[in-house]
XYZ file of C-alpha atoms in Angstrom:
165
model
C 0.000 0.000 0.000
C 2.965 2.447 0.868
C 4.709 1.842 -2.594
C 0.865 2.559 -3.987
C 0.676 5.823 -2.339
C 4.263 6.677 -3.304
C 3.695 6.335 -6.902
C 0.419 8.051 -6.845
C 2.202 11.085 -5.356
C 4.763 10.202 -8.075
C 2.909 10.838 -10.250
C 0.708 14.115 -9.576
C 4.042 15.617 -8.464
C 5.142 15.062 -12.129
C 1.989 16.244 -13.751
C 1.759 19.406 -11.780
C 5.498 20.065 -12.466
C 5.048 19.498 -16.323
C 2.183 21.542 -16.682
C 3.538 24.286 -14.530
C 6.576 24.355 -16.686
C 4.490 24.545 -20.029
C 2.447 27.214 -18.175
C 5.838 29.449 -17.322
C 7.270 28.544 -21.291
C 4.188 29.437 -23.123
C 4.963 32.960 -23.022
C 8.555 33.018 -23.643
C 7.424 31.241 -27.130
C 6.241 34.365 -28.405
C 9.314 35.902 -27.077
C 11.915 33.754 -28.519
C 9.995 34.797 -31.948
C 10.840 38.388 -31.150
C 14.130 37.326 -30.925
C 14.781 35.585 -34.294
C 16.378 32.592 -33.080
C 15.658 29.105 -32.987
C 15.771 26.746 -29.770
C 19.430 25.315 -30.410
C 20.561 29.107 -30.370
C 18.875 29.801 -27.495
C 20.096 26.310 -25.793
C 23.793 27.851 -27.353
C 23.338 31.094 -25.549
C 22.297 29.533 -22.276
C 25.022 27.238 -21.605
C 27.757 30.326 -22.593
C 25.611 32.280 -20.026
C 25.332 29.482 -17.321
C 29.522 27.585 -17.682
C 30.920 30.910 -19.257
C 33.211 31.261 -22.295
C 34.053 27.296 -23.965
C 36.161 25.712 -26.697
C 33.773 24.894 -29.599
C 34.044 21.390 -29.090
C 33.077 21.770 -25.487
C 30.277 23.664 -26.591
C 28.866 20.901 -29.114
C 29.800 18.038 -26.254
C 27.413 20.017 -23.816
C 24.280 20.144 -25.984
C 24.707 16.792 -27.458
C 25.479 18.060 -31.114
C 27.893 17.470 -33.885
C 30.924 19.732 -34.112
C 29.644 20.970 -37.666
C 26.321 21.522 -36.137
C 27.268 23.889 -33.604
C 29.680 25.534 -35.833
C 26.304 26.261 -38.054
C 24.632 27.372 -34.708
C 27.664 29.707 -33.944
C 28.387 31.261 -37.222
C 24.691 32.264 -36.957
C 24.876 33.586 -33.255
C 28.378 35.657 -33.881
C 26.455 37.208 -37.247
C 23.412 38.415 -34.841
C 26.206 39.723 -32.688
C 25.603 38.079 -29.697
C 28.478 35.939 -29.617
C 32.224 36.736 -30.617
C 34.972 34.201 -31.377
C 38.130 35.288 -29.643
C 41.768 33.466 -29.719
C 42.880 31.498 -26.268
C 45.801 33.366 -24.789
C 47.342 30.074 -23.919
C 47.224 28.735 -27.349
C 46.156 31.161 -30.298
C 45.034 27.807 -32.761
C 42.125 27.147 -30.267
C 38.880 29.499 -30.380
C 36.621 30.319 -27.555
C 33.203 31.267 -27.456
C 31.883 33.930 -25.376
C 28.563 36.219 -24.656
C 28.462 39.495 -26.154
C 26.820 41.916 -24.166
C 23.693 42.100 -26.821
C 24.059 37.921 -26.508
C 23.743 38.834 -22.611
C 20.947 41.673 -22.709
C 19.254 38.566 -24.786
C 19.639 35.977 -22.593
C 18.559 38.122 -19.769
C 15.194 39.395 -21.030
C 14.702 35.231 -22.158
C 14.542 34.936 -18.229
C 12.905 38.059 -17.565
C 9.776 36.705 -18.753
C 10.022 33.878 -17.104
C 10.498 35.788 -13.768
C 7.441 38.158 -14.382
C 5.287 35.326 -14.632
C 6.765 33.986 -11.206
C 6.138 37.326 -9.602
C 2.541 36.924 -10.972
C 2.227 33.789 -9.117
C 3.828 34.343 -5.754
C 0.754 37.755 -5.923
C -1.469 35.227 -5.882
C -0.360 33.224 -3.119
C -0.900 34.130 0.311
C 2.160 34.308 2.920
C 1.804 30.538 4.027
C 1.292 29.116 0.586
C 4.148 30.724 -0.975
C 6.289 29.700 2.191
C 5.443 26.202 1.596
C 6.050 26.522 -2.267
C 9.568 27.990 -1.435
C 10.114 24.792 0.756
C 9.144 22.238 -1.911
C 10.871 24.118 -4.798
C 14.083 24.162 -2.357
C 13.637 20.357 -1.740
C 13.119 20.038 -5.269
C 16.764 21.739 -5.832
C 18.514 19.582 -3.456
C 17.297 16.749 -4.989
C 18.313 18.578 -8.789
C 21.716 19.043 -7.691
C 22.738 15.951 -6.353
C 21.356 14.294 -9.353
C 23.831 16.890 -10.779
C 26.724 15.468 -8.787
C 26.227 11.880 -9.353
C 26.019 12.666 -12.891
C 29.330 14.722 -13.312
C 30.392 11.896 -10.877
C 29.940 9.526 -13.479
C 31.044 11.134 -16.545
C 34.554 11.153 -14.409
C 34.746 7.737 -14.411
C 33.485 7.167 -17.790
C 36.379 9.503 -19.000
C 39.222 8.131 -16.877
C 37.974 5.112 -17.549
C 37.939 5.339 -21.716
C 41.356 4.435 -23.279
C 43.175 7.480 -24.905
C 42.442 8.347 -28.454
């Protein structure tokens, strides 16, 4: 009965956190349209913003892409101006990627909307709901970041573990 219960929370804790997060994307759909760029830009732009300036190749082994796919997705992002390709000081062959600040005032007003729906929200909710809310979302994060860690964790081991190339 206990494993029962379990799943049945399970599972209404993953429908309510699916449709809240369609619910807090729908409107930064029309945004991203005002934007002019498609999702693997905006995925591009994002992990710059959230790890800071990478190697291209680091860049298309974070989002799961071929090399000459993110070099399309680049070349794209550097002609809108909101990234720049600048030379490694250590080694002037290799070519980092960074945010320029128009790629930052972007990627900024991408979360903005996401925020002033939040704020919208949390107006709604009276002082002990939203305490409550902030507890579960925090629990929720703890949980989020040590799946983090056991997943960096094992992408160690996978890479000590492969044989040099």
């Amino acid at each position: 009965m206990q494993d029962e219960r379990r799943q049945e929370l399970t599972d209404r804790f993953r429908e309510l956190a699916e449709y809240l997060n369609r619910q807090l994307h729908t409107g930064r759909l029309d945004e991203w349209e005002d934007l002019d760029m498609t999702i693997p830009q905006i995925k591009t732009l994002v992990l710059l913003e959230r790890v800071g300036p990478l190697r291209m190749g680091n860049i298309a082994i974070y989002l799961g892409r071929a090399l000459s796919a993110t070099t399309t997705v680049m070349d794209r992002l550097v002609e809108k101006g909101l990234v720049d390709r600048v030379s490694d000081p250590n080694d002037r062959r290799v070519v980092i990627c960074k945010l320029t600040e128009p790629g930052e005032l972007a990627i900024n007003r991408f979360w903005q909307i996401g925020r002033e729906r939040l704020d919208g929200l949390a107006d709604l909710l009276d002082d002990e709901e939203l305490t409550t809310v902030v507890k579960a979302l925090e629990a929720i994060r703890r949980a989020e970041n040590e799946i983090q860690r056991t997943y960096a964790s094992l992408q160690s081991t996978i890479s000590q573990d492969s044989p040099a190339a």
